[in-house]
Amino acid sequence: MRRAVTTAVAVMIFGSSTVLACPVCFGAEETSMVDGAKLGVLVMLAITLAVQGGFVGFFFYLRKRAKRIADMELDTEWSELQGASRKS
């Protein structure tokens, strides 16, 4: 029992960085896990930017529509005012 504890402590102290670290945590850049993690981050960023772009496009659409309706109302009001001034 004493020998097992001593061995475990020795492994934890002297070999902990290479024994307990997986390739991703240890910093191996050539593994497919790192490539997959990078690709996953890029996909999540692309989805986030696409959703935000959709919101921005929708708000631009609403602004353009509101401007068009306001212009139509202004034209209608202006034509009514011109018609009223001709009758006077």
Coordinates of N, CA and C in Angstrom, one line a residue:
M1 N 0.8 -1.2 0.0 CA 0.0 0.0 0.0 C 0.9 1.3 0.0
R2 N 1.9 1.2 0.8 CA 2.8 2.4 0.9 C 3.5 2.6 -0.4
R3 N 3.9 1.5 -1.1 CA 4.6 1.6 -2.4 C 3.6 2.2 -3.5
A4 N 2.4 1.8 -3.4 CA 1.4 2.4 -4.4 C 1.2 3.9 -4.2
V5 N 1.1 4.3 -3.0 CA 0.9 5.7 -2.7 C 2.2 6.5 -3.1
T6 N 3.3 5.9 -2.8 CA 4.6 6.6 -3.2 C 4.7 6.7 -4.7
T7 N 4.4 5.6 -5.4 CA 4.4 5.7 -6.9 C 3.4 6.7 -7.5
A8 N 2.2 6.7 -6.9 CA 1.2 7.7 -7.4 C 1.7 9.1 -7.1
V9 N 2.2 9.4 -6.0 CA 2.7 10.7 -5.7 C 3.9 11.1 -6.6
A10 N 4.8 10.1 -6.9 CA 5.9 10.4 -7.8 C 5.4 10.7 -9.2
V11 N 4.4 10.0 -9.6 CA 3.9 10.2 -11.0 C 3.2 11.6 -11.0
M12 N 2.5 11.9 -10.0 CA 1.8 13.2 -10.0 C 2.8 14.4 -9.9
I13 N 3.9 14.2 -9.2 CA 4.8 15.3 -9.1 C 5.7 15.4 -10.3
F14 N 6.3 14.3 -10.8 CA 7.3 14.4 -11.8 C 6.7 14.2 -13.2
G15 N 5.6 13.6 -13.4 CA 5.1 13.3 -14.7 C 3.8 13.8 -15.0
S16 N 3.3 14.8 -14.2 CA 1.9 15.2 -14.3 C 1.6 15.9 -15.7
S17 N 2.6 16.7 -16.2 CA 2.2 17.5 -17.4 C 2.0 16.6 -18.6
T18 N 2.8 15.5 -18.7 CA 2.6 14.6 -19.9 C 1.7 13.5 -19.6
V19 N 1.5 13.1 -18.4 CA 0.6 11.9 -18.1 C -0.8 12.3 -18.1
L20 N -1.2 13.5 -17.5 CA -2.5 13.8 -17.4 C -3.1 14.7 -18.5
A21 N -2.3 15.3 -19.3 CA -2.7 16.2 -20.4 C -3.1 15.4 -21.6
C22 N -4.3 15.8 -22.2 CA -4.7 15.2 -23.4 C -4.0 16.0 -24.5
P23 N -4.1 15.6 -25.8 CA -3.4 16.3 -26.8 C -3.9 17.8 -27.0
V24 N -5.2 18.0 -26.8 CA -5.8 19.3 -27.0 C -5.3 20.2 -25.9
C25 N -5.3 19.7 -24.6 CA -4.8 20.6 -23.5 C -3.3 20.8 -23.5
F26 N -2.6 19.8 -24.0 CA -1.2 19.9 -24.0 C -0.6 20.8 -25.1
G27 N -1.4 21.0 -26.1 CA -1.1 22.0 -27.1 C -0.6 21.4 -28.4
A28 N -0.9 20.2 -28.7 CA -0.5 19.5 -30.0 C -1.4 20.2 -31.1
E29 N -0.8 20.8 -32.0 CA -1.5 21.5 -33.1 C -1.8 20.7 -34.3
E30 N -1.3 19.5 -34.4 CA -1.4 18.7 -35.6 C -2.6 17.7 -35.5
T31 N -3.3 17.7 -34.4 CA -4.3 16.6 -34.2 C -5.6 17.1 -34.9
S32 N -6.4 16.1 -35.2 CA -7.7 16.4 -35.8 C -8.7 17.0 -34.8
M33 N -8.5 16.7 -33.5 CA -9.4 17.3 -32.5 C -9.2 18.8 -32.5
V34 N -8.0 19.3 -32.6 CA -7.8 20.8 -32.6 C -8.4 21.4 -33.9
D35 N -8.3 20.7 -35.0 CA -8.9 21.2 -36.3 C -10.4 21.2 -36.2
G36 N -11.0 20.2 -35.6 CA -12.4 20.1 -35.4 C -12.9 21.2 -34.4
A37 N -12.2 21.5 -33.4 CA -12.6 22.5 -32.5 C -12.5 23.9 -33.1
K38 N -11.5 24.1 -34.0 CA -11.4 25.4 -34.7 C -12.5 25.5 -35.7
L39 N -12.9 24.5 -36.4 CA -14.0 24.5 -37.3 C -15.3 24.7 -36.6
G40 N -15.5 24.1 -35.5 CA -16.7 24.3 -34.7 C -16.8 25.8 -34.3
V41 N -15.8 26.4 -33.8 CA -15.8 27.8 -33.5 C -16.2 28.7 -34.7
L42 N -15.6 28.4 -35.8 CA -15.9 29.1 -37.0 C -17.4 29.0 -37.4
V43 N -17.9 27.8 -37.3 CA -19.3 27.5 -37.7 C -20.2 28.3 -36.7
M44 N -19.9 28.2 -35.4 CA -20.8 29.0 -34.5 C -20.7 30.5 -34.7
L45 N -19.5 31.0 -35.1 CA -19.4 32.4 -35.4 C -20.2 32.8 -36.7
A46 N -20.2 31.9 -37.7 CA -20.9 32.1 -38.9 C -22.4 32.1 -38.6
I47 N -22.9 31.2 -37.8 CA -24.3 31.2 -37.5 C -24.7 32.4 -36.7
T48 N -23.9 32.8 -35.8 CA -24.2 34.0 -35.0 C -24.3 35.3 -35.9
L49 N -23.3 35.4 -36.8 CA -23.3 36.6 -37.7 C -24.4 36.5 -38.7
A50 N -24.8 35.4 -39.1 CA -26.0 35.3 -40.0 C -27.3 35.7 -39.3
V51 N -27.4 35.3 -38.1 CA -28.7 35.7 -37.4 C -28.6 37.2 -37.1
Q52 N -27.5 37.7 -36.7 CA -27.4 39.2 -36.5 C -27.6 39.9 -37.8
G53 N -27.1 39.4 -38.9 CA -27.3 40.1 -40.2 C -28.7 40.1 -40.6
G54 N -29.5 39.0 -40.2 CA -30.9 38.9 -40.5 C -31.6 40.0 -39.7
F55 N -31.3 40.2 -38.5 CA -31.9 41.3 -37.7 C -31.6 42.6 -38.3
V56 N -30.4 42.9 -38.7 CA -30.0 44.2 -39.2 C -30.8 44.4 -40.5
G57 N -30.9 43.4 -41.4 CA -31.6 43.5 -42.6 C -33.1 43.8 -42.4
F58 N -33.7 43.1 -41.4 CA -35.1 43.3 -41.1 C -35.3 44.7 -40.6
F59 N -34.4 45.3 -39.8 CA -34.6 46.7 -39.3 C -34.4 47.7 -40.4
F60 N -33.5 47.4 -41.4 CA -33.4 48.3 -42.5 C -34.6 48.2 -43.4
Y61 N -35.2 47.0 -43.5 CA -36.5 46.9 -44.3 C -37.6 47.7 -43.6
L62 N -37.7 47.6 -42.3 CA -38.7 48.4 -41.6 C -38.5 49.9 -41.7
R63 N -37.2 50.3 -41.7 CA -37.0 51.7 -41.8 C -37.3 52.2 -43.2
K64 N -37.0 51.4 -44.2 CA -37.3 51.8 -45.6 C -38.8 51.8 -45.8
R65 N -39.5 50.9 -45.3 CA -41.0 50.8 -45.4 C -41.6 52.0 -44.7
A66 N -41.2 52.3 -43.5 CA -41.7 53.5 -42.8 C -41.5 54.8 -43.6
K67 N -40.3 54.9 -44.2 CA -40.0 56.1 -44.9 C -40.9 56.2 -46.2
R68 N -41.1 55.1 -46.8 CA -42.0 55.0 -48.0 C -43.4 55.4 -47.6
I69 N -43.9 54.9 -46.5 CA -45.3 55.2 -46.1 C -45.4 56.7 -45.7
A70 N -44.4 57.2 -45.0 CA -44.4 58.6 -44.6 C -44.4 59.5 -45.9
D71 N -43.6 59.1 -46.9 CA -43.6 59.9 -48.1 C -44.9 59.9 -48.8
M72 N -45.6 58.7 -48.8 CA -46.9 58.6 -49.4 C -47.9 59.5 -48.7
E73 N -47.8 59.5 -47.4 CA -48.8 60.3 -46.6 C -48.5 61.8 -46.8
L74 N -47.2 62.2 -46.9 CA -46.9 63.5 -47.2 C -47.4 64.0 -48.6
D75 N -47.2 63.1 -49.6 CA -47.7 63.4 -50.9 C -49.2 63.6 -50.9
T76 N -49.9 62.7 -50.2 CA -51.4 62.8 -50.1 C -51.8 64.1 -49.4
E77 N -51.2 64.4 -48.3 CA -51.5 65.6 -47.6 C -51.2 66.9 -48.5
W78 N -50.1 66.9 -49.2 CA -49.7 68.0 -50.0 C -50.7 68.2 -51.1
S79 N -51.1 67.1 -51.8 CA -52.1 67.2 -52.9 C -53.4 67.6 -52.3
E80 N -53.8 67.3 -51.2 CA -55.1 67.7 -50.6 C -55.0 69.2 -50.3
L81 N -53.8 69.7 -49.8 CA -53.7 71.1 -49.5 C -53.7 71.9 -50.8
Q82 N -53.1 71.4 -51.9 CA -53.1 72.1 -53.1 C -54.5 72.2 -53.7
G83 N -55.2 71.1 -53.6 CA -56.6 71.1 -54.1 C -57.5 72.1 -53.3
A84 N -57.3 72.2 -52.0 CA -58.1 73.1 -51.2 C -57.7 74.6 -51.5
S85 N -56.5 74.9 -51.8 CA -56.1 76.2 -52.1 C -56.7 76.7 -53.5
R86 N -56.9 75.7 -54.4 CA -57.4 76.1 -55.8 C -58.9 76.4 -55.7
K87 N -59.6 75.8 -54.8 CA -61.0 76.0 -54.6 C -61.3 77.3 -54.0
S88 N -60.4 77.9 -53.2 CA -60.6 79.1 -52.5 C -60.7 80.3 -53.4

